Short mmCIF file of C-alpha atoms and ligand atoms in Angstrom, two decimals:
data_model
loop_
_atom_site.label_atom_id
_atom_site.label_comp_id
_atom_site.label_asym_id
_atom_site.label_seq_id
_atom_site.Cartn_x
_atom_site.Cartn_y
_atom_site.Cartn_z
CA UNK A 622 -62.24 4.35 9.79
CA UNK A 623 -65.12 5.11 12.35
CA UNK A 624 -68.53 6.27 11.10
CA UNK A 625 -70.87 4.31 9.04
CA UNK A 626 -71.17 7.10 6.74
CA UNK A 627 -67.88 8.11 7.06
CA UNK A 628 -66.54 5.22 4.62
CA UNK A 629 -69.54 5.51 1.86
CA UNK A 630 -69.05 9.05 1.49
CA UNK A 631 -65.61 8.65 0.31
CA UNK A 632 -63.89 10.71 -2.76
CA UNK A 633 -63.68 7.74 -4.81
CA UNK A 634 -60.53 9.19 -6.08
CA UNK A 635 -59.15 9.02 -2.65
CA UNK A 636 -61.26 6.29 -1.58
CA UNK A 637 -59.72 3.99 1.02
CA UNK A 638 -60.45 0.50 0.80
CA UNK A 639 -63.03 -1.60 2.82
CA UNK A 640 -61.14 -2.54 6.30
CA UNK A 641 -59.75 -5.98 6.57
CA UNK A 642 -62.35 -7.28 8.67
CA UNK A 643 -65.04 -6.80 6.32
CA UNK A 644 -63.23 -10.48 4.46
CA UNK A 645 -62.64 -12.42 7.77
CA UNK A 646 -64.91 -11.42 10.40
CA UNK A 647 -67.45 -14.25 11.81
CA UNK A 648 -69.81 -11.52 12.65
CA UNK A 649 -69.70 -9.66 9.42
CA UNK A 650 -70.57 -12.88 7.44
CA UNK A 651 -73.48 -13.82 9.86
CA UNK A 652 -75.00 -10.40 8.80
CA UNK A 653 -73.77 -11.06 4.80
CA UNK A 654 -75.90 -14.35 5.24
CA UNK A 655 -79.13 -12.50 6.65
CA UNK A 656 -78.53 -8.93 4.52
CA UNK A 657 -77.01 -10.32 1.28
CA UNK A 658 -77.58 -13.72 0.61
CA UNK A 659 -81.11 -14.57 2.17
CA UNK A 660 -81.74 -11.78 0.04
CA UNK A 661 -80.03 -12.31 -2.98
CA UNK A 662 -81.12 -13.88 -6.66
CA UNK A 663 -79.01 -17.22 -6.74
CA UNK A 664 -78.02 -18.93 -9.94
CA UNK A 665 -79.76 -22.23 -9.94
CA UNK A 666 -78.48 -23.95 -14.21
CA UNK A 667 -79.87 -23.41 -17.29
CA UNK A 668 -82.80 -24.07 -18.54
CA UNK A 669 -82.29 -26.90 -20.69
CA UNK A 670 -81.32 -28.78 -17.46
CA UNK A 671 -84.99 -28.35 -16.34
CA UNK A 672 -87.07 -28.66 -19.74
CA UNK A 673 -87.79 -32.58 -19.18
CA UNK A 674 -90.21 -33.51 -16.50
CA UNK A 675 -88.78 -35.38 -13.61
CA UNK A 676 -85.42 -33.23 -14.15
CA UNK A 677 -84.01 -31.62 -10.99
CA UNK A 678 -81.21 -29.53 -9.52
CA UNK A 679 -80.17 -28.60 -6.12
CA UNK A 680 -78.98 -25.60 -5.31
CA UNK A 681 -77.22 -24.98 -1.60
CA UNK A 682 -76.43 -21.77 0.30
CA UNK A 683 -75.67 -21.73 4.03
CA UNK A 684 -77.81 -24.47 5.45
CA UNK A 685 -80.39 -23.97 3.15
CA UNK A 686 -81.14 -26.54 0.28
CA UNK A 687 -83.36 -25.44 -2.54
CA UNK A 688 -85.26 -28.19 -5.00
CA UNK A 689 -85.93 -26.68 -8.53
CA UNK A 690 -87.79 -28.93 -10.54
CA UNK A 691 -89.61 -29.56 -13.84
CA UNK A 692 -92.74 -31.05 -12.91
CA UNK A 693 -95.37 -33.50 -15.58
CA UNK A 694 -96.47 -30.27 -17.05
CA UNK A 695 -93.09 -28.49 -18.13
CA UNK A 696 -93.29 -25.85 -15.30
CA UNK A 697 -90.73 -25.25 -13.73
CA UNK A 698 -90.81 -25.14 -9.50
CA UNK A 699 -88.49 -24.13 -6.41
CA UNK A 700 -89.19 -25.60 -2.98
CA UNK A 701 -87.26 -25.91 0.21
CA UNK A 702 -85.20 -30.18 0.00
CA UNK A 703 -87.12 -30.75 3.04
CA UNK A 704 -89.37 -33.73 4.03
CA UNK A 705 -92.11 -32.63 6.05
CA UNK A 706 -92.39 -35.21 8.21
CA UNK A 707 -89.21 -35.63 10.11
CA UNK A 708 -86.86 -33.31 8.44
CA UNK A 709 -84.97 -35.44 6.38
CA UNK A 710 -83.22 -33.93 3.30
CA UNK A 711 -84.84 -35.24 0.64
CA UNK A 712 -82.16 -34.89 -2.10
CA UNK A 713 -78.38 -34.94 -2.33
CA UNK A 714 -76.97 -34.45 -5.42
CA UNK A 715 -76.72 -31.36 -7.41
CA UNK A 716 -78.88 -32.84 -10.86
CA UNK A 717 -80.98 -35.66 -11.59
CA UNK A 718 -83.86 -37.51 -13.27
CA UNK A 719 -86.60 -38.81 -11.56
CA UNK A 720 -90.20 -40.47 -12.63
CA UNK A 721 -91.68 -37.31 -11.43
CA UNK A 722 -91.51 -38.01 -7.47
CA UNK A 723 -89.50 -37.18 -4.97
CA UNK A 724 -89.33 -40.24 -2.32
CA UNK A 725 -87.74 -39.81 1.63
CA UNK A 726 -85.18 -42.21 2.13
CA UNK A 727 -86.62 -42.19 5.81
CA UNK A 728 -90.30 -43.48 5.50
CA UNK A 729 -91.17 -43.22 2.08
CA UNK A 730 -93.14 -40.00 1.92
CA UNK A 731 -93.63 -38.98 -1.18
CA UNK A 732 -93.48 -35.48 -3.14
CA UNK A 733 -94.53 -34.19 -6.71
CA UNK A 734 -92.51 -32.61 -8.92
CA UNK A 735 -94.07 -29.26 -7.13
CA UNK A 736 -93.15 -30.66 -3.88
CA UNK A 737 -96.48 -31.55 -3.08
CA UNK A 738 -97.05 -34.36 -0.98
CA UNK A 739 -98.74 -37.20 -2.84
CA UNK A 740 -98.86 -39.68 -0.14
CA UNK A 741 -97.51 -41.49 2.89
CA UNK A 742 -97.21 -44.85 3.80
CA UNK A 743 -99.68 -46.06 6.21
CA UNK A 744 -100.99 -42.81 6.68
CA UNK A 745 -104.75 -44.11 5.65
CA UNK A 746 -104.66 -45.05 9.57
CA UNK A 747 -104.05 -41.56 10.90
CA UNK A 748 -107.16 -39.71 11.86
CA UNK A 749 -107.10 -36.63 9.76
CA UNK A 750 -104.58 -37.11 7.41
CA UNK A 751 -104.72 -35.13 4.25
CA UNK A 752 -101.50 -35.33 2.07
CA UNK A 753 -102.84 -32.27 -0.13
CA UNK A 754 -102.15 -30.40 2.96
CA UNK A 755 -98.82 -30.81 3.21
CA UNK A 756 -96.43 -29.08 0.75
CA UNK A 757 -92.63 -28.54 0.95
CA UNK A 758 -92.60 -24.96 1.78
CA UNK A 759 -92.10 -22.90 -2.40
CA UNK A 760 -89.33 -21.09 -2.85
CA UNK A 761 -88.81 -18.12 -5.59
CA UNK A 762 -87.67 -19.34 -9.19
CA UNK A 763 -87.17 -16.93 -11.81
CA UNK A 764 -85.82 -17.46 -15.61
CA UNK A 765 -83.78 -14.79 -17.10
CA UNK A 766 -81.58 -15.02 -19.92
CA UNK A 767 -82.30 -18.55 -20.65
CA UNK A 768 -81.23 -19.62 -17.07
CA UNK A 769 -83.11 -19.85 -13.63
CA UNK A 770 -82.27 -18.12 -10.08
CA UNK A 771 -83.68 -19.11 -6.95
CA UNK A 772 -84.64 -16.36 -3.92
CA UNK A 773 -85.40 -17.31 -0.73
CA UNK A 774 -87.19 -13.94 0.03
CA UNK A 775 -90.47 -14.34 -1.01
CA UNK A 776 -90.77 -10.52 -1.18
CA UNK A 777 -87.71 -10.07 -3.43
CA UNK A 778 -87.71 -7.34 -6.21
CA UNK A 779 -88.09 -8.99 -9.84
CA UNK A 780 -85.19 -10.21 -11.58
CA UNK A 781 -85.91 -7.37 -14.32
CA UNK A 782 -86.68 -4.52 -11.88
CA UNK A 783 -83.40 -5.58 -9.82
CA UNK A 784 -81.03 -5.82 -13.15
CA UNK A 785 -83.00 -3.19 -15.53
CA UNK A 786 -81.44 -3.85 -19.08
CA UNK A 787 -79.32 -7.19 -18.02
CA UNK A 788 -81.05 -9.25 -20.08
CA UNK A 789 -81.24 -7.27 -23.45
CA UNK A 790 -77.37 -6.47 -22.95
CA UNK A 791 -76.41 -10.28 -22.46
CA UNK A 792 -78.83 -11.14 -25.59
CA UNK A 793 -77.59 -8.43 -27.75
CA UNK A 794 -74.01 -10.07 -27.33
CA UNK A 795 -75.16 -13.67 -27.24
CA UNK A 796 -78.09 -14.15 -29.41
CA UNK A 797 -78.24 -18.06 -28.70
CA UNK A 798 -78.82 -18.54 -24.98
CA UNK A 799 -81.95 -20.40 -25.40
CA UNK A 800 -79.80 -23.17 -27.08
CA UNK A 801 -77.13 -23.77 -24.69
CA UNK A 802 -76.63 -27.14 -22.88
CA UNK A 803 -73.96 -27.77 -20.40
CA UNK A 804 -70.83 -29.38 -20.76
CA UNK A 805 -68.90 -29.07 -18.20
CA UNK A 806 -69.41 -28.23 -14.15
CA UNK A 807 -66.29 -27.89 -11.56
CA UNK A 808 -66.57 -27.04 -8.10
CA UNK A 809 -63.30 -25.61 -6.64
CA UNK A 810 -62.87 -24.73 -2.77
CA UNK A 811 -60.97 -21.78 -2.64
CA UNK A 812 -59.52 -20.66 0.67
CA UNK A 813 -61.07 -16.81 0.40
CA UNK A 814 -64.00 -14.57 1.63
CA UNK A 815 -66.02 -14.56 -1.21
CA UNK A 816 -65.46 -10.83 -1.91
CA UNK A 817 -61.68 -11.54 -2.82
CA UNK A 818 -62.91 -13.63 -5.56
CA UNK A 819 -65.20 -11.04 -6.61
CA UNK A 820 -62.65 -8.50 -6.30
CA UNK A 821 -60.38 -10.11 -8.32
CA UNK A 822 -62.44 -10.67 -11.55
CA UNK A 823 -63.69 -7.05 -11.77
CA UNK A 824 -60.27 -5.48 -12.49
CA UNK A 825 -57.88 -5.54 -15.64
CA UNK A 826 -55.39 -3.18 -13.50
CA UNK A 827 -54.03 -6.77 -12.24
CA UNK A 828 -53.66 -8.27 -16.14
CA UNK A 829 -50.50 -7.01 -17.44
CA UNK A 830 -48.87 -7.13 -14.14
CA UNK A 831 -49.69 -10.24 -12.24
CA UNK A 832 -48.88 -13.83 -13.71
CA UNK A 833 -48.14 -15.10 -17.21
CA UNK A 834 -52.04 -16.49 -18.39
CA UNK A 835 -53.20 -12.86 -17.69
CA UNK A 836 -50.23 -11.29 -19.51
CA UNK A 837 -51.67 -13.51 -22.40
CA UNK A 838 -55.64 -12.89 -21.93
CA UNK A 839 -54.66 -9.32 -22.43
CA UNK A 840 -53.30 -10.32 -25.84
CA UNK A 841 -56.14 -12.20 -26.61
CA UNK A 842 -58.20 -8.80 -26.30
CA UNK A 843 -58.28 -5.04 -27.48
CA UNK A 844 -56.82 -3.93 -23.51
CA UNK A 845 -57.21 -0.52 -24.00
CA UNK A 846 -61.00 -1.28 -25.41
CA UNK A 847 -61.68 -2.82 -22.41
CA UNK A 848 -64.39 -1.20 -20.32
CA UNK A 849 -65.87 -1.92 -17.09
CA UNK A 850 -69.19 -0.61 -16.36
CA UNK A 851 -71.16 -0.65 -13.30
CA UNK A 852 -74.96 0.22 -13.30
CA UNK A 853 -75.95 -0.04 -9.69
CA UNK A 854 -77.15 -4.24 -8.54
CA UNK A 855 -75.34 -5.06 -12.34
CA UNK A 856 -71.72 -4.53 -14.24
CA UNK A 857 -70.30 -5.20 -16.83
CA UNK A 858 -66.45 -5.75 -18.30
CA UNK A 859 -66.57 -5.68 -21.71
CA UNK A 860 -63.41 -5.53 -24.65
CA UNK A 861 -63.32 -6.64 -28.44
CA UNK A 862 -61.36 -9.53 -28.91
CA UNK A 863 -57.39 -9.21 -30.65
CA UNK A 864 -58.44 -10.22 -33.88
CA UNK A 865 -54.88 -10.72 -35.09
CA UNK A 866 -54.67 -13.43 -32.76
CA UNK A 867 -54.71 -16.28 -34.55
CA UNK A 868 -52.93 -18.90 -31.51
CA UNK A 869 -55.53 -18.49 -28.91
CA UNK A 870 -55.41 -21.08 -25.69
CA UNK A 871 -52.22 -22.58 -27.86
CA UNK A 872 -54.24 -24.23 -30.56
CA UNK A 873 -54.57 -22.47 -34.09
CA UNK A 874 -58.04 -21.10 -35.35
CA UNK A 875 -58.92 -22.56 -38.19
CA UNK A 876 -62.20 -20.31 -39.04
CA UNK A 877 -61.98 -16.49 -39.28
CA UNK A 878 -63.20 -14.72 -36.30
CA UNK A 879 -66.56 -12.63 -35.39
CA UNK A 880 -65.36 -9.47 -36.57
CA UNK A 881 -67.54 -9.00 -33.28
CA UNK A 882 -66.14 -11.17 -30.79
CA UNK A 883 -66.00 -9.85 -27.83
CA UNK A 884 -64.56 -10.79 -24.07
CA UNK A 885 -67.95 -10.41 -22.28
CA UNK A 886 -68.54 -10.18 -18.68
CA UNK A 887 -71.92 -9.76 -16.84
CA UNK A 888 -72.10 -9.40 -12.72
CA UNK A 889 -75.38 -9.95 -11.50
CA UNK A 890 -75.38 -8.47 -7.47
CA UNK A 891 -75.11 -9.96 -5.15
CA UNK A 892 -72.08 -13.44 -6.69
CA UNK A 893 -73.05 -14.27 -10.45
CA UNK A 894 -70.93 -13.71 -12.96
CA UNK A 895 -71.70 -15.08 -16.89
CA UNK A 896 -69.12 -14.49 -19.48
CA UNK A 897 -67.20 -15.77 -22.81
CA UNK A 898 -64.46 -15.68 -23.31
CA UNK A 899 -62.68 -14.90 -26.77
CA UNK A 900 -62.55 -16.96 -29.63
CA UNK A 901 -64.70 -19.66 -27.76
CA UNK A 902 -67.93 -20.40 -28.07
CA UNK A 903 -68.79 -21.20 -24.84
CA UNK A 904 -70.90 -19.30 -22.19
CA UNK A 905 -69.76 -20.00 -19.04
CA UNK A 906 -71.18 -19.04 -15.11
CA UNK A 907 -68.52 -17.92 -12.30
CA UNK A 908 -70.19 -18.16 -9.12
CA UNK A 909 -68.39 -17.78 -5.68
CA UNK A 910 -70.51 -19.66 -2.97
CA UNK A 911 -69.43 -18.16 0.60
CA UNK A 912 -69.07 -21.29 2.76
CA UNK A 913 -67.64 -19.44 5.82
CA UNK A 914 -66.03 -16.25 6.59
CA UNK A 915 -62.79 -17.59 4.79
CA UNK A 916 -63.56 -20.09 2.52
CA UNK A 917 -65.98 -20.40 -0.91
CA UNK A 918 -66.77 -22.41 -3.41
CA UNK A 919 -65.74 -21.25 -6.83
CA UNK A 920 -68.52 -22.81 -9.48
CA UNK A 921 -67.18 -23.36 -12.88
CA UNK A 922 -69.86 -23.72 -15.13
CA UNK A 923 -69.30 -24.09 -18.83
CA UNK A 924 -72.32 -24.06 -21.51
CA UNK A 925 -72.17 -24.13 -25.21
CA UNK A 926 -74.63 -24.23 -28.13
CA UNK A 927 -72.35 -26.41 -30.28
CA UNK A 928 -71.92 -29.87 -30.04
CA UNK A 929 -69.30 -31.49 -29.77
CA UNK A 930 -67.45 -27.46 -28.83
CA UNK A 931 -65.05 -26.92 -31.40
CA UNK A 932 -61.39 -27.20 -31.01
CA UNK A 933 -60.84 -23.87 -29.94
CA UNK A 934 -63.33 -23.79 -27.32
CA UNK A 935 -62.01 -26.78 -25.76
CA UNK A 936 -58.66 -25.47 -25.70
CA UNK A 937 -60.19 -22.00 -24.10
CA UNK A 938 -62.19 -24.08 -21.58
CA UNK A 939 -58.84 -25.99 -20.80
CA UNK A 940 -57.19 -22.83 -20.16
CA UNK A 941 -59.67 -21.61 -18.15
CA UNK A 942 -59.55 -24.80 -15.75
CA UNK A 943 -56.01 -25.01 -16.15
CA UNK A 944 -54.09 -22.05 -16.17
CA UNK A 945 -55.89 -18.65 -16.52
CA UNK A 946 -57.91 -19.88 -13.09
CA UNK A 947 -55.60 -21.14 -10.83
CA UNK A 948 -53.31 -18.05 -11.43
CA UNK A 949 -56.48 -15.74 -9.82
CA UNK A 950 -57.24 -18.61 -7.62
CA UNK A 951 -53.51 -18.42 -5.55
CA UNK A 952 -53.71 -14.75 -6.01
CA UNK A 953 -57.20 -14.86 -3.95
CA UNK A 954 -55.42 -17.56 -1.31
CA UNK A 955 -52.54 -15.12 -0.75
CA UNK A 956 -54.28 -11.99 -0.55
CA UNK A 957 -56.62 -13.69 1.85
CA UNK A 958 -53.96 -14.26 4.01
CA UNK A 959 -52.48 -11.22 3.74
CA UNK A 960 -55.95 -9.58 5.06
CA UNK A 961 -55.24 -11.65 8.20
CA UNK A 962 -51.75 -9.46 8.86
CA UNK A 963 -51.54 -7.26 11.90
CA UNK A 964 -50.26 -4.19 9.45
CA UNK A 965 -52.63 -4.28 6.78
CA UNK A 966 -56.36 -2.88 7.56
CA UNK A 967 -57.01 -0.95 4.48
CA UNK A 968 -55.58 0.54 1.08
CA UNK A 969 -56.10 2.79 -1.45
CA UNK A 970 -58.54 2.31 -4.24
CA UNK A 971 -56.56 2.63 -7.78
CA UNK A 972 -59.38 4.23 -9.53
CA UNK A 973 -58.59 5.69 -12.80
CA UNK A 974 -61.66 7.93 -14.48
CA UNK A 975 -59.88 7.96 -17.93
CA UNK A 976 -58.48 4.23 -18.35
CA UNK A 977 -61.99 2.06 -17.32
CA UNK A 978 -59.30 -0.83 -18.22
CA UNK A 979 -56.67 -0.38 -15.00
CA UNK A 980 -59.15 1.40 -12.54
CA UNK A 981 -60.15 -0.46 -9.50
CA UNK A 982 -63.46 1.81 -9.98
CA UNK A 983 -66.24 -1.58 -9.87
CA UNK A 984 -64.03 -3.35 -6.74
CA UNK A 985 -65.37 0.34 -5.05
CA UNK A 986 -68.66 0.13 -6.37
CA UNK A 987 -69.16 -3.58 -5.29
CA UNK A 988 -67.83 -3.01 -1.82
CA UNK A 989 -70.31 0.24 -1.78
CA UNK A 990 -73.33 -2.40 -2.13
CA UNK A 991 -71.47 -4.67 0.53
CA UNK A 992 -71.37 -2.04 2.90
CA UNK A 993 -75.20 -0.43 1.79
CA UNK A 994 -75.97 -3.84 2.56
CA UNK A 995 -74.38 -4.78 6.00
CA UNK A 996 -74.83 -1.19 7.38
CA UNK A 997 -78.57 -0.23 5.94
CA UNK A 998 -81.63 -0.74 7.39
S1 FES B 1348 -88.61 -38.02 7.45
FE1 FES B 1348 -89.20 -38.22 5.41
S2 FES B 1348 -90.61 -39.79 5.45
FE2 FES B 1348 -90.06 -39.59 7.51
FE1 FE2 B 1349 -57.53 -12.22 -12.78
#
């Protein structure tokens, strides 16, 4: 593969895959970071997690550390975890409560909930002093859908200009978003470029043919309903759930289903995924941190609207955590090393126009915005 243009221009029908370097490559993921990421809308939690004032949650990428906060008002604000004095980090963990102030471990400088600087010890004696001057640099917050994203370009497009009709599609499936509250929050370090993960979930030409759990997920759905759609920076993977099923995650139902249930997935460009799985009643996020060229952290986050989650959504989260995840998570280790081998550099894209279901046809569209990315201006 030479040319830039050479690659994008592809028959998709014939379509060779993105080279091998593309997942490995120090220098690629330096210009992911800049291109991609610095860019990029991040998920920061619901917004229940943020409706109290004095709640906060931290939200990482790279080097970068992000503060989103509720402040005495019930707005909600994003600014960069950094004390302005000396550069201490000003927070470590991923949620908490405070009384509305952010204090520096250091030497006790102390922030609002907006990460203004309220005052400094001692500082009465410094000549031109002003605390209001001093401000933890804002970041971009955004809600959408009942949750709220973080972008540390200050120039970034809209949430609703950048995912035109996201937010009406994930409503129109999942009416109650505004009601969720989280149960449930694993991190798991996967050994893979974040784009295997990504790669991974956006196919069902894997699910009757890899391991046992996805022999049985495509039982627990209509397979051949299944449709994966991509609309440019968004995608979806959408089927109607088996509704004879009536053993789901091995536990028995004991309500009829939504003659509507569905298996819902959403992709938000550039690593957020939301979905629900059928069955359950839970909303969950999917969101594959890159940590380095070769390694990510997968973010299992599980929501729900019912409380305590019924039987059956337990038993789906279970599977989730316990089976149906791990088999895609060895699947990513493997084929992560297998991108490493001296005779593999690229394959062929198994795009099928007529079976949405088995075509590889959103792993080519998702590499197409990789590569857009990387290689525009
Ligand atoms: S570094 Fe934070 S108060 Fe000094
Ligand atoms: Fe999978």
């Amino acid at each position: 593969m030479t040319s830039k243009t050479e690659w994008l221009n592809q028959d998709p029908g014939l379509a060779k895959t993105l080279p091998s370097k593309y997942f490995y490559d120090e220098a690629i993921y330096e210009v992911e970071k800049q291109k991609i990421f610095l860019y990029g809308w991040q998920l920061v939690g619901h917004k229940s997690e943020l409706s109290k004032p004095g709640q906060y949650m931290v939200t990482e990428l790279f080097d970068q550390s992000v503060i989103t906060a509720c402040a005495k008002d019930g707005t909600v604000h994003a600014f960069h975890n950094v004390c302005q004095h000396r550069g201490n980090r000003l927070v470590s963990e991923r949620r908490g409560q405070n009384n509305g102030l952010f204090v520096c471990r250091y030497h006790r400088w102390c922030y609002e909930s907006t990460g203004q600087l309220r005052a400094a010890p001692r500082s009465e004696r410094i000549r031109k002093f002003n605390p209001r001057e001093i401000q933890c640099p804002s970041v971009r917050v955004e809600e959408y859908f009942g949750f709220y994203f973080i972008n540390l370009d200050h120039n970034a497009v809209p949430m609703a200009e950048m995912y035109p009709g996201a937010d009406e599609t994930i409503r129109g499936t999942y009416p109650d978003l505004d009601s969720l509250k989280l149960i449930d929050e694993q991190d798991v370090i996967v050994p893979a470029n974040w784009k295997v993960i990504m790669d991974n979930s956006i196919e069902g030409y894997h699910f009757s043919l890899s391991g046992p759990c996805h022999v049985e997920l495509g039982r627990l759905i209509d397979f051949d309903g299944y449709k994966l759609t991509a609309r440019d920076k968004w995608w979806t993977y959408i089927a109607p759930s088996n509704l004879k099923v009536r053993d789901p995650y091995g536990v028995e139902l004991s309500d009829e289903p939504d003659p509507h249930d569905k298996f819902f997935n959403i992709g938000l460009w550039p690593n957020n995924t939301f979905y629900h799985f059928p069955f359950s009643k839970f909303f969950a996020t999917f969101v594959m941190i890159p940590t380095g060229p070769e390694e990510s952290i997968l973010r299992f986050g599980y929501y729900c609207s019912q409380n305590p989650p019924s039987h059956v959504t337990q038993a789906s989260m279970r599977w989730m955590n316990e089976s149906l995840g791990p088999e895609d998570i060895e699947l990513n280790i493997s084929t992560q090393k297998g991108l490493r081998s001296m005779g593999y550099d690229q394959g062929r894209y198994m795009i099928d126009d007529d079976r949405s279901n088995e075509s590889e046809h959103l792993v080519h569209h998702f590499h197409k915005l990789v590569y857009q990315s990387i290689h525009g201006e």
